[in-house]
PDB file of C-alpha atoms in Angstrom:
ATOM      1  CA  MET A 296      -3.235 -21.747   5.082  1.00  0.00           C
ATOM      2  CA  LYS A 297      -2.219 -19.369   7.739  1.00  0.00           C
ATOM      3  CA  THR A 298      -3.108 -15.782   7.426  1.00  0.00           C
ATOM      4  CA  GLU A 299       0.629 -14.856   7.087  1.00  0.00           C
ATOM      5  CA  GLU A 300       1.217 -17.311   4.394  1.00  0.00           C
ATOM      6  CA  PHE A 301      -1.843 -16.021   2.489  1.00  0.00           C
ATOM      7  CA  ASP A 302      -0.665 -12.533   2.867  1.00  0.00           C
ATOM      8  CA  TRP A 303       2.800 -13.485   1.560  1.00  0.00           C
ATOM      9  CA  ALA A 304       1.271 -15.103  -1.524  1.00  0.00           C
ATOM     10  CA  VAL A 305      -0.870 -12.101  -2.231  1.00  0.00           C
ATOM     11  CA  TYR A 306       1.984  -9.900  -1.858  1.00  0.00           C
ATOM     12  CA  HIS A 307       4.162 -11.939  -4.240  1.00  0.00           C
ATOM     13  CA  ALA A 308       1.254 -12.087  -6.739  1.00  0.00           C
ATOM     14  CA  ILE A 309       1.320  -8.152  -6.757  1.00  0.00           C
ATOM     15  CA  ALA A 310       5.075  -7.799  -6.733  1.00  0.00           C
ATOM     16  CA  TRP A 311       5.773 -10.469  -9.443  1.00  0.00           C
ATOM     17  CA  ASN A 312       3.001  -8.661 -11.747  1.00  0.00           C
ATOM     18  CA  ARG A 313       0.665 -11.787 -11.638  1.00  0.00           C
ATOM     19  CA  ALA A 314      -2.183  -9.329 -10.703  1.00  0.00           C
ATOM     20  CA  ALA A 315      -2.201  -5.481 -10.799  1.00  0.00           C
ATOM     21  CA  THR A 316      -5.840  -5.023  -9.979  1.00  0.00           C
ATOM     22  CA  LEU A 317      -8.138  -6.248  -7.260  1.00  0.00           C
ATOM     23  CA  PRO A 318     -10.403  -8.344  -9.572  1.00  0.00           C
ATOM     24  CA  ALA A 319      -7.466  -9.907 -11.260  1.00  0.00           C
ATOM     25  CA  LEU A 320      -5.873 -10.747  -7.771  1.00  0.00           C
ATOM     26  CA  ILE A 321      -9.135 -12.337  -6.591  1.00  0.00           C
ATOM     27  CA  ASP A 322      -9.106 -14.550  -9.616  1.00  0.00           C
ATOM     28  CA  TYR A 323      -5.442 -15.370  -9.345  1.00  0.00           C
ATOM     29  CA  MET A 324      -5.796 -16.292  -5.663  1.00  0.00           C
ATOM     30  CA  GLY A 325      -8.673 -18.667  -6.094  1.00  0.00           C
ATOM     31  CA  GLY A 326     -11.828 -16.449  -6.122  1.00  0.00           C
ATOM     32  CA  ASP A 327     -12.104 -15.875  -2.359  1.00  0.00           C
ATOM     33  CA  ALA A 328     -12.921 -12.174  -2.611  1.00  0.00           C
ATOM     34  CA  ALA A 329     -13.344 -11.609   1.232  1.00  0.00           C
ATOM     35  CA  ALA A 330      -9.996 -13.247   2.048  1.00  0.00           C
ATOM     36  CA  VAL A 331      -8.106 -11.328  -0.642  1.00  0.00           C
ATOM     37  CA  GLU A 332      -9.704  -7.983   0.336  1.00  0.00           C
ATOM     38  CA  SER A 333      -8.700  -8.615   3.976  1.00  0.00           C
ATOM     39  CA  SER A 334      -5.092  -9.454   2.864  1.00  0.00           C
ATOM     40  CA  VAL A 335      -5.047  -6.275   0.768  1.00  0.00           C
ATOM     41  CA  ARG A 336      -6.145  -4.193   3.865  1.00  0.00           C
ATOM     42  CA  ARG A 337      -3.530  -5.892   5.971  1.00  0.00           C
ATOM     43  CA  LEU A 338      -0.731  -5.370   3.532  1.00  0.00           C
ATOM     44  CA  THR A 339      -1.760  -1.801   2.996  1.00  0.00           C
ATOM     45  CA  SER A 340      -1.694  -1.244   6.709  1.00  0.00           C
ATOM     46  CA  TYR A 341       1.753  -2.693   6.894  1.00  0.00           C
ATOM     47  CA  LEU A 342       2.930  -0.220   4.309  1.00  0.00           C
ATOM     48  CA  LEU A 343       3.885  -3.035   1.849  1.00  0.00           C
ATOM     49  CA  ILE A 344       1.468  -2.284  -0.925  1.00  0.00           C
ATOM     50  CA  GLU A 345      -0.643   0.684  -2.153  1.00  0.00           C
ATOM     51  CA  GLN A 346      -4.253   0.478  -3.334  1.00  0.00           C
ATOM     52  CA  ARG A 347      -5.826   3.207  -5.544  1.00  0.00           C
ATOM     53  CA  GLY A 348      -9.340   1.975  -6.443  1.00  0.00           C
ATOM     54  CA  ASP A 349      -8.877  -1.478  -7.893  1.00  0.00           C
ATOM     55  CA  ASP A 350      -5.153  -0.927  -8.841  1.00  0.00           C
ATOM     56  CA  LEU A 351      -2.519  -2.414  -6.728  1.00  0.00           C
ATOM     57  CA  ARG A 352       1.278  -2.103  -6.540  1.00  0.00           C
ATOM     58  CA  THR A 353       4.001  -2.762  -4.097  1.00  0.00           C
ATOM     59  CA  LEU A 354       5.807  -0.019  -2.359  1.00  0.00           C
ATOM     60  CA  SER A 355       9.565   0.351  -2.570  1.00  0.00           C
ATOM     61  CA  ILE A 356      11.463   0.263   0.702  1.00  0.00           C
ATOM     62  CA  GLU A 357      12.070   4.038   0.443  1.00  0.00           C
ATOM     63  CA  GLU A 358       8.233   4.646  -0.045  1.00  0.00           C
ATOM     64  CA  SER A 359       7.378   2.263   2.837  1.00  0.00           C
ATOM     65  CA  LEU A 360       9.839   4.106   5.200  1.00  0.00           C
ATOM     66  CA  LEU A 361       8.962   7.613   4.100  1.00  0.00           C
ATOM     67  CA  THR A 362       5.279   6.795   4.409  1.00  0.00           C
ATOM     68  CA  CYS A 363       5.923   5.414   7.928  1.00  0.00           C
ATOM     69  CA  GLN A 364       7.708   8.607   8.909  1.00  0.00           C
ATOM     70  CA  ILE A 365       4.995  10.718   7.559  1.00  0.00           C
ATOM     71  CA  ARG A 366       2.134   8.709   9.169  1.00  0.00           C
ATOM     72  CA  HIS A 367       3.736   8.500  12.620  1.00  0.00           C
ATOM     73  CA  GLY A 368       6.179  11.446  12.732  1.00  0.00           C
ATOM     74  CA  SER A 369       5.040  14.694  14.182  1.00  0.00           C
ATOM     75  CA  GLY A 370       5.107  17.811  12.056  1.00  0.00           C
ATOM     76  CA  THR A 371       6.247  16.270   8.787  1.00  0.00           C
ATOM     77  CA  PRO A 372       4.354  18.315   6.118  1.00  0.00           C
ATOM     78  CA  LEU A 373       4.607  15.892   3.299  1.00  0.00           C
ATOM     79  CA  GLU A 374       2.301  13.670   1.423  1.00  0.00           C
ATOM     80  CA  ILE A 375       2.886  10.842  -1.160  1.00  0.00           C
ATOM     81  CA  GLU A 376       0.570  10.654  -4.167  1.00  0.00           C
ATOM     82  CA  ASN A 377       1.139   8.118  -6.846  1.00  0.00           C
ATOM     83  CA  GLY A 378       4.735   7.755  -5.804  1.00  0.00           C
ATOM     84  CA  VAL A 379       5.445  11.522  -5.861  1.00  0.00           C
ATOM     85  CA  ILE A 380       6.359  13.311  -2.736  1.00  0.00           C
ATOM     86  CA  LYS A 381       4.390  16.604  -2.377  1.00  0.00           C
ATOM     87  CA  ILE A 382       4.093  19.478   0.060  1.00  0.00           C
ATOM     88  CA  PRO A 383       0.404  19.913   0.737  1.00  0.00           C
ATOM     89  CA  ASP A 384      -1.301  23.372   0.219  1.00  0.00           C
ATOM     90  CA  TYR A 385      -1.842  23.915   3.858  1.00  0.00           C
ATOM     91  CA  ALA A 386       2.057  23.576   4.655  1.00  0.00           C
ATOM     92  CA  ARG A 387       2.832  25.957   1.799  1.00  0.00           C
ATOM     93  CA  LYS A 388       0.608  28.645   3.373  1.00  0.00           C
ATOM     94  CA  GLY A 389       2.133  28.042   6.739  1.00  0.00           C
ATOM     95  CA  GLU A 390      -0.966  26.540   8.358  1.00  0.00           C
ATOM     96  CA  ASN A 391      -0.887  23.749  10.827  1.00  0.00           C
ATOM     97  CA  ARG A 392      -3.148  20.712  10.824  1.00  0.00           C
TER      98      ARG A 392
END
């Protein structure tokens, strides 16, 4: 199976609630932990999913776009934590990072 096809299958397993944790996803995808972990890293870097510890979830389109703007935009003093948009303490105090 091509990498892109495997990533697509992993994404849909998460999106369709077949697996919400990394161990469950590894089991669901056939037990190849290294392949699943690599796919999760790619999907996270593409801003399609979020991983917090072993918990996995898909990002909404809005979360994905905003995260992309925050990551690649200059001077945007926002952070997203558990789907909540926050202004970090340093930005409240008027400090630059």
